[in-house]
Short mmCIF file of C-alpha atoms in Angstrom, two decimals:
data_model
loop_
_atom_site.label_atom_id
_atom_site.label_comp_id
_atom_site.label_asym_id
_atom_site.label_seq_id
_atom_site.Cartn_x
_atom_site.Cartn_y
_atom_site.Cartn_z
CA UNK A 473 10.65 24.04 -39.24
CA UNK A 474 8.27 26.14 -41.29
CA UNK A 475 9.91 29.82 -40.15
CA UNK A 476 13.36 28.14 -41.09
CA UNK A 477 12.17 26.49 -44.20
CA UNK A 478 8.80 28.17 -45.80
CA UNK A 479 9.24 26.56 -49.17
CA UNK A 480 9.89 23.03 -48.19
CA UNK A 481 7.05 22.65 -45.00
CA UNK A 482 2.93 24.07 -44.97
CA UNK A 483 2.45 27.03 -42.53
CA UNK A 484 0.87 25.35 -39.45
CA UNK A 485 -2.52 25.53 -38.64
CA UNK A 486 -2.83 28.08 -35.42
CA UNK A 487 -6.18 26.69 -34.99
CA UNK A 488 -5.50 23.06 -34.88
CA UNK A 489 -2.44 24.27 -32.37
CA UNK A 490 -4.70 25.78 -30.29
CA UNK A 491 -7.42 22.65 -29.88
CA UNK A 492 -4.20 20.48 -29.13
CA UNK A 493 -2.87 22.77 -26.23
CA UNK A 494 -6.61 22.96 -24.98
CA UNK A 495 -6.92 19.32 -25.06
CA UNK A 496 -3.44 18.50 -23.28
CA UNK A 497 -4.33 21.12 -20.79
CA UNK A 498 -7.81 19.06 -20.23
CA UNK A 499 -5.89 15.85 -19.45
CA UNK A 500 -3.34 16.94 -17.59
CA UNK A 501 -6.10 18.84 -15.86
CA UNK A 502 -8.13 15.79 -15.73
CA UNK A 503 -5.19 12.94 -14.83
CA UNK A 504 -3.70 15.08 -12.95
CA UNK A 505 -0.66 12.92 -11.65
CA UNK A 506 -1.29 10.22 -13.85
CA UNK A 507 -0.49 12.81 -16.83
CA UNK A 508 3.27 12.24 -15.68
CA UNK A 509 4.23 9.47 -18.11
CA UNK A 510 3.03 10.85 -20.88
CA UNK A 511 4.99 14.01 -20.34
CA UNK A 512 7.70 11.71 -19.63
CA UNK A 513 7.87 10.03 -22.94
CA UNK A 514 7.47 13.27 -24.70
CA UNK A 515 9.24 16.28 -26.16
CA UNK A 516 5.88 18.65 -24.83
CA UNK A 517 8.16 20.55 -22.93
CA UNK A 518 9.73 21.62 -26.23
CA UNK A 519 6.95 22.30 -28.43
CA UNK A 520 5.13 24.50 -25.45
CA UNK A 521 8.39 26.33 -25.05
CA UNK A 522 7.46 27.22 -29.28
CA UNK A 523 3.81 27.49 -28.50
CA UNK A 524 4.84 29.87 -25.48
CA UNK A 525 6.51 32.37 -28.48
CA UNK A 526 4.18 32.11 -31.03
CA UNK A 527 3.22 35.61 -32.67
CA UNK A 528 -0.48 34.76 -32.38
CA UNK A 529 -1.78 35.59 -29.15
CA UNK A 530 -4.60 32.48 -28.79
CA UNK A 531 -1.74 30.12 -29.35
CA UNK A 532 -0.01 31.42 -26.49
CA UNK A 533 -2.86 32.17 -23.93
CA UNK A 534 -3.17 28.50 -24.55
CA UNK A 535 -0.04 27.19 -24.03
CA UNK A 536 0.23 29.27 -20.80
CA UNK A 537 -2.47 27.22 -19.67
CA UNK A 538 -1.11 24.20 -20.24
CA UNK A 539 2.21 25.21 -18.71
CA UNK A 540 0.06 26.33 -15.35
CA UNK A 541 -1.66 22.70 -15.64
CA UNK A 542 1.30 20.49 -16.11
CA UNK A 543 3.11 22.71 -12.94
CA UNK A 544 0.03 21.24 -11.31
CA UNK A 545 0.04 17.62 -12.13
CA UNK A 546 3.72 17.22 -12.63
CA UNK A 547 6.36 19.72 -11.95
CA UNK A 548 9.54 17.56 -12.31
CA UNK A 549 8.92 17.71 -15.42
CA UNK A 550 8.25 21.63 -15.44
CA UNK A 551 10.99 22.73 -13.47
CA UNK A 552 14.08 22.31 -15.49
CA UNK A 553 12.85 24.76 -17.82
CA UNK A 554 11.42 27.39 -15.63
CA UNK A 555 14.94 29.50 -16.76
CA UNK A 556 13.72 29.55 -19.70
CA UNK A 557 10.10 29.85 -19.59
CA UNK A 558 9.80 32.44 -17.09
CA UNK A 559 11.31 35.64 -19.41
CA UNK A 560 8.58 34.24 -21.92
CA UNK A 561 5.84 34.66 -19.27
CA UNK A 562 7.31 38.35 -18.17
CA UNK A 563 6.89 39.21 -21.71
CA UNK A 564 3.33 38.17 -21.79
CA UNK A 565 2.39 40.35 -18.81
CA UNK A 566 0.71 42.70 -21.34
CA UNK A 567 -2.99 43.97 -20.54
CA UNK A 568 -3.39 44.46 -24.26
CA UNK A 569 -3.66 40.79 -24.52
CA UNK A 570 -5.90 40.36 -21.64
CA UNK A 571 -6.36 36.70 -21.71
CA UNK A 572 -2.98 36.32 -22.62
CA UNK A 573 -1.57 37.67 -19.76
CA UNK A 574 -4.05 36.61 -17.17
CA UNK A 575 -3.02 32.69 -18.05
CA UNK A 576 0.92 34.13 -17.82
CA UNK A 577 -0.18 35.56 -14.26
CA UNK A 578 -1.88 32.26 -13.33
CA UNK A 579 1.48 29.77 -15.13
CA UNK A 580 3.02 32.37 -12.68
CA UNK A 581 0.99 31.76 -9.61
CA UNK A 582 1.35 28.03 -9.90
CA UNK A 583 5.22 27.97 -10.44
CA UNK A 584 5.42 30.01 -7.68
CA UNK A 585 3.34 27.91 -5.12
CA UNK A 586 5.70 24.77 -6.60
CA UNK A 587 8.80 26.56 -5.68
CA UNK A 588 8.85 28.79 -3.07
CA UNK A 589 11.28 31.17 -2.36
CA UNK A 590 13.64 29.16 -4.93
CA UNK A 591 11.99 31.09 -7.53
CA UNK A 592 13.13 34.31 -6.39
CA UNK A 593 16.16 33.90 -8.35
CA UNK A 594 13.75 34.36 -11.76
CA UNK A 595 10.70 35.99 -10.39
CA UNK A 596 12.00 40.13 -10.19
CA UNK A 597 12.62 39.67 -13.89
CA UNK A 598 8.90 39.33 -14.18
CA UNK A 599 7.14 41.63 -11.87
CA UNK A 600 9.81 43.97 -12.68
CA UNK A 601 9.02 43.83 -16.59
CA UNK A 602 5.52 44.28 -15.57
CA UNK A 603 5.16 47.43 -13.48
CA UNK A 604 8.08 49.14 -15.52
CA UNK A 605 6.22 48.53 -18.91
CA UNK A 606 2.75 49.14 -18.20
CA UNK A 607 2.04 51.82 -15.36
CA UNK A 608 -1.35 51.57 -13.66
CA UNK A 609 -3.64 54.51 -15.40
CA UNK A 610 -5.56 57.24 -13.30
CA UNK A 611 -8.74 55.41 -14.95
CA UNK A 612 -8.08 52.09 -14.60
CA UNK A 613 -10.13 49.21 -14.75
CA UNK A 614 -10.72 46.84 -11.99
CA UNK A 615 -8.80 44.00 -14.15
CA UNK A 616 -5.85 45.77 -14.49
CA UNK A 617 -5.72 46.43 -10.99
CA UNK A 618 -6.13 42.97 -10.53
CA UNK A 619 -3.49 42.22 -13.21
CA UNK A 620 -0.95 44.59 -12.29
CA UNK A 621 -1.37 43.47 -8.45
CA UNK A 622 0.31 39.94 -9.49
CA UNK A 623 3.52 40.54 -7.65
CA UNK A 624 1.57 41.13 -4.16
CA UNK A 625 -0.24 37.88 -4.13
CA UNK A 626 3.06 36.64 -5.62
CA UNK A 627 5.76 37.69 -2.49
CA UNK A 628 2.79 36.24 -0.32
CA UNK A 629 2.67 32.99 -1.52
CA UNK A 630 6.84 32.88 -1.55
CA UNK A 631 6.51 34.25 1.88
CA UNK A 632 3.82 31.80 3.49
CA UNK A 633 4.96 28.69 2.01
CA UNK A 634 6.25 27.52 5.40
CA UNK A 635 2.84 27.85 6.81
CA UNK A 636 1.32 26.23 3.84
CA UNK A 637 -1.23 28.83 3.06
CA UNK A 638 -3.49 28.07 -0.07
CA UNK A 639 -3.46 30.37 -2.90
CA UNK A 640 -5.54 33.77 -3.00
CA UNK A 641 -8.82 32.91 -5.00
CA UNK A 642 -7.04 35.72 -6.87
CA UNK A 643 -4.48 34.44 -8.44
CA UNK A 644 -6.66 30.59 -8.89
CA UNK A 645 -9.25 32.87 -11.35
CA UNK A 646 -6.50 34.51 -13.53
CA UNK A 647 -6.60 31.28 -15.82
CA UNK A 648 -8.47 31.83 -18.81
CA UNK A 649 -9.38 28.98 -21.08
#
C-alpha cells in the first residue's frame, strides 16, 4: 500500500520484515506439518509473493527461505502459485546477491523434489535465465560453480523421482539463513 500511496501509509520497516519471514520460516521449519493450518487461514502466500519482489535483497533471501520451508511442510498450499513464483526465483539466480540466490536455488531444489517432472513446464524458464545471464568466468570461484551447476542436480532429481532418490547434499546446503 505504501509504493501506491506514500503520503497516506509509513514506509515499512525492511528490518522488522525480515525477523517476521525468519521467524515463519522457523515454525514452519519447526511444525513442520502442523504449520498447515496456519497457512491455511492466512493470506502468507500473498505477502511472500511481495516479500519475494522486494528491492532489498535481505528481504528476499528471506522470503526464499520461507518459500523453500513451507514447500517442505505444506505444499498444497505452495503449489498453486508456483506459476507465479517461479519467474521471481529465475530472477534471483544472480551471484551478485550470493545469499540471495543460493536460498532461490534451494526454494528451487525443494519445489522440484515436490513436483517432479510436472515442473518441467516452469523450470527451463529458470535454468535458462541463469546460464544465459551470468556465464561461468575462466576464474571462477568454487560457489559459482556450485551455483551455476543448479540445473544438473535439478534434471536429476526430476529424473530419479521414480526411484525416490534423496536430494544431493548439494542442493540441501544452498539455503542460507
Amino acid at each position: 500500500m505504501y509504493n501506491q500511496h506514500p503520503d497516506q501509509y509509513e514506509a515499512p520497516d525492511k528490518d522488522f520484515m525480515i525477523v517476521a519471514l525468519d521467524l515463519l520460516s522457523g515454525l514452519a521449519e519447526g511444525l513442520g506439518g502442523s504449520v498447515d493450518q496456519l497457512v491455511a487461514r492466512s493470506n502468507i502466500m500473498t505477502l511472500l509473493f511481495q516479500c519475494m519482489q522486494d528491492p532489498m535483497p535481505e528481504v528476499r533471501q528471506s522470503s526464499f527461505a520461507l518459500l523453500g520451508d513451507l514447500t517442505k511442510a505444506c505444499f498444497p498450499h505452495v503449489k498453486p502459485c508456483i506459476a507465479e513464483f517461479m519467474p521471481i526465483l529465475g530472477l534471483n539466480l544472480n551471484p551478485e546477491f550470493i545469499s540471495v540466490c543460493n536460498n532461490a536455488t534451494w526454494a528451487i531444489g525443494e519445489i522440484a523434489m515436490q513436483m517432479g517432472e510436472l515442473l518441467l513446464a516452469v523450470c527451463p524458464y529458470c535454468s535458462l535465465h541463469f546460464l544465459h545471464t551470468h556465464p561461468l568466468p575462466h576464474n571462477h570461484s568454487k560457489m559459482s560453480l556450485t551455483i551455476s551447476a543448479f540445473p544438473l542436480p535439478l534434471t536429476l532429481i526430476i529424473t530419479h523421482t521414480d526411484h525416490q532418490q534423496p536430494a544431493t547434499p548439494m542442493m540441501i546446503s544452498l539455503k542460507t539463513v
